[in-house]
């Protein structure tokens, strides 16, 4: 590439990077999102998975039970896909002011997120089975609190920096009281023992 072309590209790349959305862009938006308040009790979610072209490739419903003790939280999620597959995920969360960290069995390492206003942005890598192989997919996961009982969640998936799909779901809080017990392998007692 010639020096002239490189010289023209650098300002353009700088411009693109300055256009990135930050969670702090939402600091004035209400209602304020606090994971320990919204994700407490019984919740349900309905969502879709889209491929890189935007085509819907999966639909699901999720049953979520959440509990918190001080700054430690558990999200016990059961996903029911339209094709009959059932997946479980147990998030173990830690809250530090407006920052959150979390682990789960299919999350590689630790997820890190920050809340501001009505939004939260998580970043993590998820191990996803694809055609008999496990792929490590990066997620840029956004949550937006619409009102005290409804949250929109949209996650962009990428591999090697290229978009491979999106997950969109509406999470609805049914009650502050759980309608089922936490799974035996997903409890606050387990978090407190391992920390």
Coordinates of C-alpha atoms in Angstrom, one line a residue:
X1 CA 0.0 0.0 0.0
X2 CA 1.4 3.4 -0.9
X3 CA 2.2 6.0 1.7
X4 CA -0.5 8.3 0.3
X5 CA -3.1 5.6 0.7
X6 CA -1.9 4.8 4.2
X7 CA -2.0 8.5 5.1
X8 CA -5.6 8.7 3.9
X9 CA -6.6 5.5 5.8
X10 CA -5.3 6.5 9.2
X11 CA -7.7 9.3 9.8
X12 CA -10.6 7.2 8.6
X13 CA -9.7 4.4 11.0
X14 CA -9.4 6.9 13.8
X15 CA -12.8 8.2 12.9
X16 CA -14.4 4.8 13.0
X17 CA -12.9 3.9 16.4
X18 CA -14.2 7.2 17.8
X19 CA -17.7 6.2 16.7
X20 CA -17.8 3.2 19.1
X21 CA -20.7 3.1 21.6
X22 CA -19.8 3.3 25.3
X23 CA -22.0 2.2 28.2
X24 CA -21.4 5.7 29.5
X25 CA -23.4 7.1 26.6
X26 CA -26.5 5.9 28.6
X27 CA -25.7 7.4 32.0
X28 CA -28.7 9.8 31.9
X29 CA -31.1 7.1 30.8
X30 CA -33.7 5.8 33.2
X31 CA -34.7 3.6 34.8
X32 CA -31.3 2.7 36.2
X33 CA -30.2 -0.9 35.7
X34 CA -29.0 -2.7 38.8
X35 CA -28.5 -6.4 38.1
X36 CA -29.1 -7.4 41.7
X37 CA -32.5 -5.7 41.6
X38 CA -33.7 -6.8 38.2
X39 CA -32.3 -10.3 38.3
X40 CA -33.9 -11.4 41.6
X41 CA -36.7 -14.0 41.8
X42 CA -38.4 -15.5 38.8
X43 CA -37.9 -14.3 35.2
X44 CA -38.7 -15.6 31.8
X45 CA -37.2 -14.8 28.4
X46 CA -38.0 -15.2 24.8
X47 CA -35.4 -14.9 22.1
X48 CA -33.9 -15.6 18.7
X49 CA -30.5 -16.4 17.3
X50 CA -29.5 -14.9 13.9
X51 CA -26.7 -15.9 11.6
X52 CA -24.2 -13.3 10.1
X53 CA -26.7 -12.6 7.3
X54 CA -29.5 -11.7 9.8
X55 CA -31.5 -14.9 9.2
X56 CA -33.2 -16.3 12.3
X57 CA -31.7 -19.8 12.8
X58 CA -33.0 -20.6 16.3
X59 CA -35.8 -19.6 18.7
X60 CA -36.0 -20.2 22.4
X61 CA -37.7 -19.6 25.7
X62 CA -35.7 -19.4 29.0
X63 CA -36.7 -20.0 32.6
X64 CA -34.5 -18.0 34.9
X65 CA -34.3 -18.0 38.7
X66 CA -31.9 -15.5 40.3
X67 CA -30.8 -14.8 43.9
X68 CA -28.3 -12.4 45.5
X69 CA -26.6 -12.2 48.9
X70 CA -24.7 -8.9 49.4
X71 CA -22.5 -8.5 46.3
X72 CA -22.8 -12.2 45.1
X73 CA -25.4 -13.4 42.7
X74 CA -26.6 -16.5 40.9
X75 CA -28.6 -16.8 37.7
X76 CA -29.9 -20.3 37.1
X77 CA -30.9 -20.3 33.4
X78 CA -32.7 -23.1 31.5
X79 CA -33.1 -22.6 27.7
X80 CA -35.8 -24.4 25.8
X81 CA -35.1 -24.3 22.0
X82 CA -37.8 -24.7 19.4
X83 CA -35.9 -27.8 18.0
X84 CA -36.2 -29.6 21.4
X85 CA -32.7 -28.9 22.7
X86 CA -32.4 -27.9 26.4
X87 CA -29.4 -26.0 27.7
X88 CA -28.5 -24.9 31.2
X89 CA -26.2 -22.1 32.4
X90 CA -25.4 -21.1 35.9
X91 CA -23.9 -17.6 36.2
X92 CA -22.0 -16.8 39.3
X93 CA -21.8 -13.1 39.6
X94 CA -20.0 -10.5 41.7
X95 CA -21.0 -6.9 41.9
X96 CA -18.5 -4.1 42.7
X97 CA -20.3 -0.8 42.5
X98 CA -21.4 -0.4 38.8
X99 CA -19.0 -3.1 37.6
X100 CA -19.8 -6.8 37.4
X101 CA -17.9 -10.0 36.8
X102 CA -19.2 -13.4 36.2
X103 CA -18.4 -17.0 35.4
X104 CA -20.4 -19.9 34.0
X105 CA -19.5 -23.4 32.9
X106 CA -19.5 -22.5 29.2
X107 CA -17.9 -19.1 29.6
X108 CA -14.1 -19.1 28.9
X109 CA -12.5 -17.2 31.7
X110 CA -14.4 -14.4 33.3
X111 CA -17.1 -12.1 31.9
X112 CA -16.7 -8.4 32.7
X113 CA -19.3 -5.8 32.5
X114 CA -20.2 -2.3 33.5
X115 CA -23.6 -0.6 34.1
X116 CA -24.4 3.1 33.4
X117 CA -27.9 4.5 33.4
X118 CA -30.4 1.9 32.0
X119 CA -27.6 -0.1 30.2
X120 CA -25.0 -2.7 30.9
X121 CA -22.3 -4.0 28.5
X122 CA -20.7 -7.4 29.1
X123 CA -17.8 -8.9 27.1
X124 CA -16.9 -12.5 27.3
X125 CA -16.1 -15.6 25.3
X126 CA -18.6 -18.5 25.1
X127 CA -17.9 -22.1 24.2
X128 CA -20.6 -23.0 21.7
X129 CA -21.0 -26.4 20.1
X130 CA -21.2 -26.1 16.3
X131 CA -21.6 -29.2 14.1
X132 CA -19.8 -31.5 16.6
X133 CA -17.0 -29.1 17.5
X134 CA -16.8 -26.5 20.3
X135 CA -16.1 -23.0 19.0
X136 CA -15.0 -20.1 21.2
X137 CA -17.2 -17.1 20.2
X138 CA -16.7 -13.6 21.5
X139 CA -19.8 -11.8 22.7
X140 CA -20.4 -8.1 23.0
X141 CA -23.5 -8.3 25.2
X142 CA -25.8 -5.3 25.8
X143 CA -28.7 -5.1 28.3
X144 CA -31.2 -2.2 28.3
X145 CA -33.8 -1.9 31.1
X146 CA -37.1 -0.7 29.6
X147 CA -39.1 -0.6 32.9
X148 CA -38.9 -2.3 36.3
X149 CA -40.1 -5.7 34.8
X150 CA -38.7 -5.7 31.2
X151 CA -35.2 -5.8 29.8
X152 CA -34.0 -6.1 26.2
X153 CA -30.7 -8.1 25.7
X154 CA -28.8 -8.0 22.4
X155 CA -25.5 -9.8 22.0
X156 CA -23.2 -9.6 18.9
X157 CA -21.2 -12.7 18.3
X158 CA -17.8 -12.7 16.5
X159 CA -14.9 -15.0 15.7
X160 CA -11.5 -13.6 14.8
X161 CA -13.1 -10.1 14.8
X162 CA -15.7 -11.1 12.2
X163 CA -19.4 -11.0 12.9
X164 CA -21.0 -14.5 13.0
X165 CA -24.4 -13.7 14.4
X166 CA -26.6 -12.0 17.0
X167 CA -28.8 -13.1 20.0
X168 CA -31.8 -11.0 20.9
X169 CA -34.1 -11.6 23.8
X170 CA -36.7 -9.9 25.9
X171 CA -36.4 -10.8 29.6
X172 CA -39.5 -10.3 31.8
X173 CA -39.5 -10.3 35.5
X174 CA -42.4 -12.4 36.8
X175 CA -42.0 -12.1 40.5
X176 CA -39.4 -11.3 43.3
X177 CA -40.1 -14.8 44.5
X178 CA -38.7 -17.8 42.7
X179 CA -41.3 -20.3 41.4
X180 CA -38.8 -23.1 41.5
X181 CA -35.8 -24.1 43.5
X182 CA -32.3 -23.3 42.2
X183 CA -30.6 -26.2 40.6
X184 CA -28.5 -28.2 43.0
X185 CA -25.3 -27.2 41.1
X186 CA -26.3 -23.5 41.0
X187 CA -26.6 -21.9 44.5
X188 CA -25.2 -19.0 46.5
X189 CA -23.7 -21.5 48.9
X190 CA -21.4 -22.8 46.2
X191 CA -20.2 -19.3 45.3
X192 CA -19.5 -18.5 49.0
X193 CA -17.5 -21.8 49.3
X194 CA -15.3 -21.2 46.3
X195 CA -14.5 -17.5 46.9

